[in-house]
XYZ file of C-alpha atoms in Angstrom:
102
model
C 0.000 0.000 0.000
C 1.590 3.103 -0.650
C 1.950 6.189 1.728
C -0.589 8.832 1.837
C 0.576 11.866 0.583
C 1.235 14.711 2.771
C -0.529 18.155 2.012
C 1.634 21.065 3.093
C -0.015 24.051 3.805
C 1.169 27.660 4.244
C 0.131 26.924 8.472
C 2.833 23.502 8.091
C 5.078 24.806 5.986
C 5.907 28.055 8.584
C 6.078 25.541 11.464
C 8.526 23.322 9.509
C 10.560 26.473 8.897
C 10.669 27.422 11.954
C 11.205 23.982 13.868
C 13.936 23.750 11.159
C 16.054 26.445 12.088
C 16.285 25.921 15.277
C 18.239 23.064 14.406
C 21.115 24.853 13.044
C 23.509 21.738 12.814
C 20.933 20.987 9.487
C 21.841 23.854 7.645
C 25.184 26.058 9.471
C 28.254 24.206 7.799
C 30.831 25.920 10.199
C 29.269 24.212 13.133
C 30.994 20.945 14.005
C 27.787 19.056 14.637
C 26.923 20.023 10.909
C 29.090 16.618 10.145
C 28.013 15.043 12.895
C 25.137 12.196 10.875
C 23.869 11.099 14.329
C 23.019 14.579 15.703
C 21.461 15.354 12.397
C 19.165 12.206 11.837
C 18.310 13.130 15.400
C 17.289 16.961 15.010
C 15.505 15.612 11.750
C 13.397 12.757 13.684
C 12.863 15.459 15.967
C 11.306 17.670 13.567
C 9.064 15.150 11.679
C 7.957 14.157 15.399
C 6.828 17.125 15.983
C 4.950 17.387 12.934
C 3.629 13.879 13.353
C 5.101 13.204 9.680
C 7.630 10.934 8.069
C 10.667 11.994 8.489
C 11.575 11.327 4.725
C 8.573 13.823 3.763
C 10.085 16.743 6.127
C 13.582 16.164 4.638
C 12.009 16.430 1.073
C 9.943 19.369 1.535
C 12.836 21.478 3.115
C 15.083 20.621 0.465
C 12.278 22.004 -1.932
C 11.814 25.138 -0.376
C 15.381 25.503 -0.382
C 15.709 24.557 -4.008
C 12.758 27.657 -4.975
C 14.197 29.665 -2.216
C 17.649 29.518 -4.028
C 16.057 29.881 -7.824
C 13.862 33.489 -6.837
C 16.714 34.675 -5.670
C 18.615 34.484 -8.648
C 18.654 36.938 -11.463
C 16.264 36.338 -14.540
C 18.475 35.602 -17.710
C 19.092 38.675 -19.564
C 16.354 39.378 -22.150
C 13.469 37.437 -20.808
C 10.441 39.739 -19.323
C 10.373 39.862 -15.539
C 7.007 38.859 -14.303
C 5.287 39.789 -11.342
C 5.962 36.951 -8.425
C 2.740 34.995 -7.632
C 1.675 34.904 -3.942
C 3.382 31.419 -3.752
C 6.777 33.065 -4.472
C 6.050 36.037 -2.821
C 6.000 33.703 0.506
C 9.177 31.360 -0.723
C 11.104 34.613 -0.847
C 9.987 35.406 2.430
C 11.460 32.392 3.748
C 13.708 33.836 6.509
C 17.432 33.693 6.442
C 18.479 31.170 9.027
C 21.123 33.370 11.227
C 23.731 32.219 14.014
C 23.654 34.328 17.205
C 27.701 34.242 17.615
């Protein structure tokens, strides 16, 4: 039987954002625990816990939002007509910037 697929609203997605970064050994490559593979399967089980959700389907959705995240940000190829963002993008690009308190 296959798995029932997960619907990820706005509400989920902004809790798995935020549960996200405060896991910064996921994402901060400078901090040792970043290379650390137990500490990080652990902050992700944590996460998808939380959520009540496979841990597999948290782990593919951030790397999504990272993925459009990365793509609005860049500049439109030269030539092409910009379009307005749709809401949808409009909230990717407010995806906050994961910071380190140092």
């Amino acid at each position: 039987m296959a798995a029932q697929r997960v619907v990820w609203t706005p509400a989920l997605e902004g809790q798995l954002v935020e549960l996200w970064q405060a896991h910064p050994s996921l994402y901060y490559v400078a901090l040792e625990n970043y290379h650390d593979r137990n500490i990080r399967e652990k902050s992700w089980t944590q996460i998808a816990a939380e959520l009540q959700l496979p841990v597999e389907e948290v782990k593919k959705r951030i790397a999504s939002l990272r993925t459009q995240y990365g793509k609005l940000l860049k500049p439109k190829a030269g030539g092409s007509g910009q379009k307005p963002p749709t809401p949808k993008q409009i909230c990717h690009l407010k995806f906050p910037e994961a910071t380190i308190d140092e």
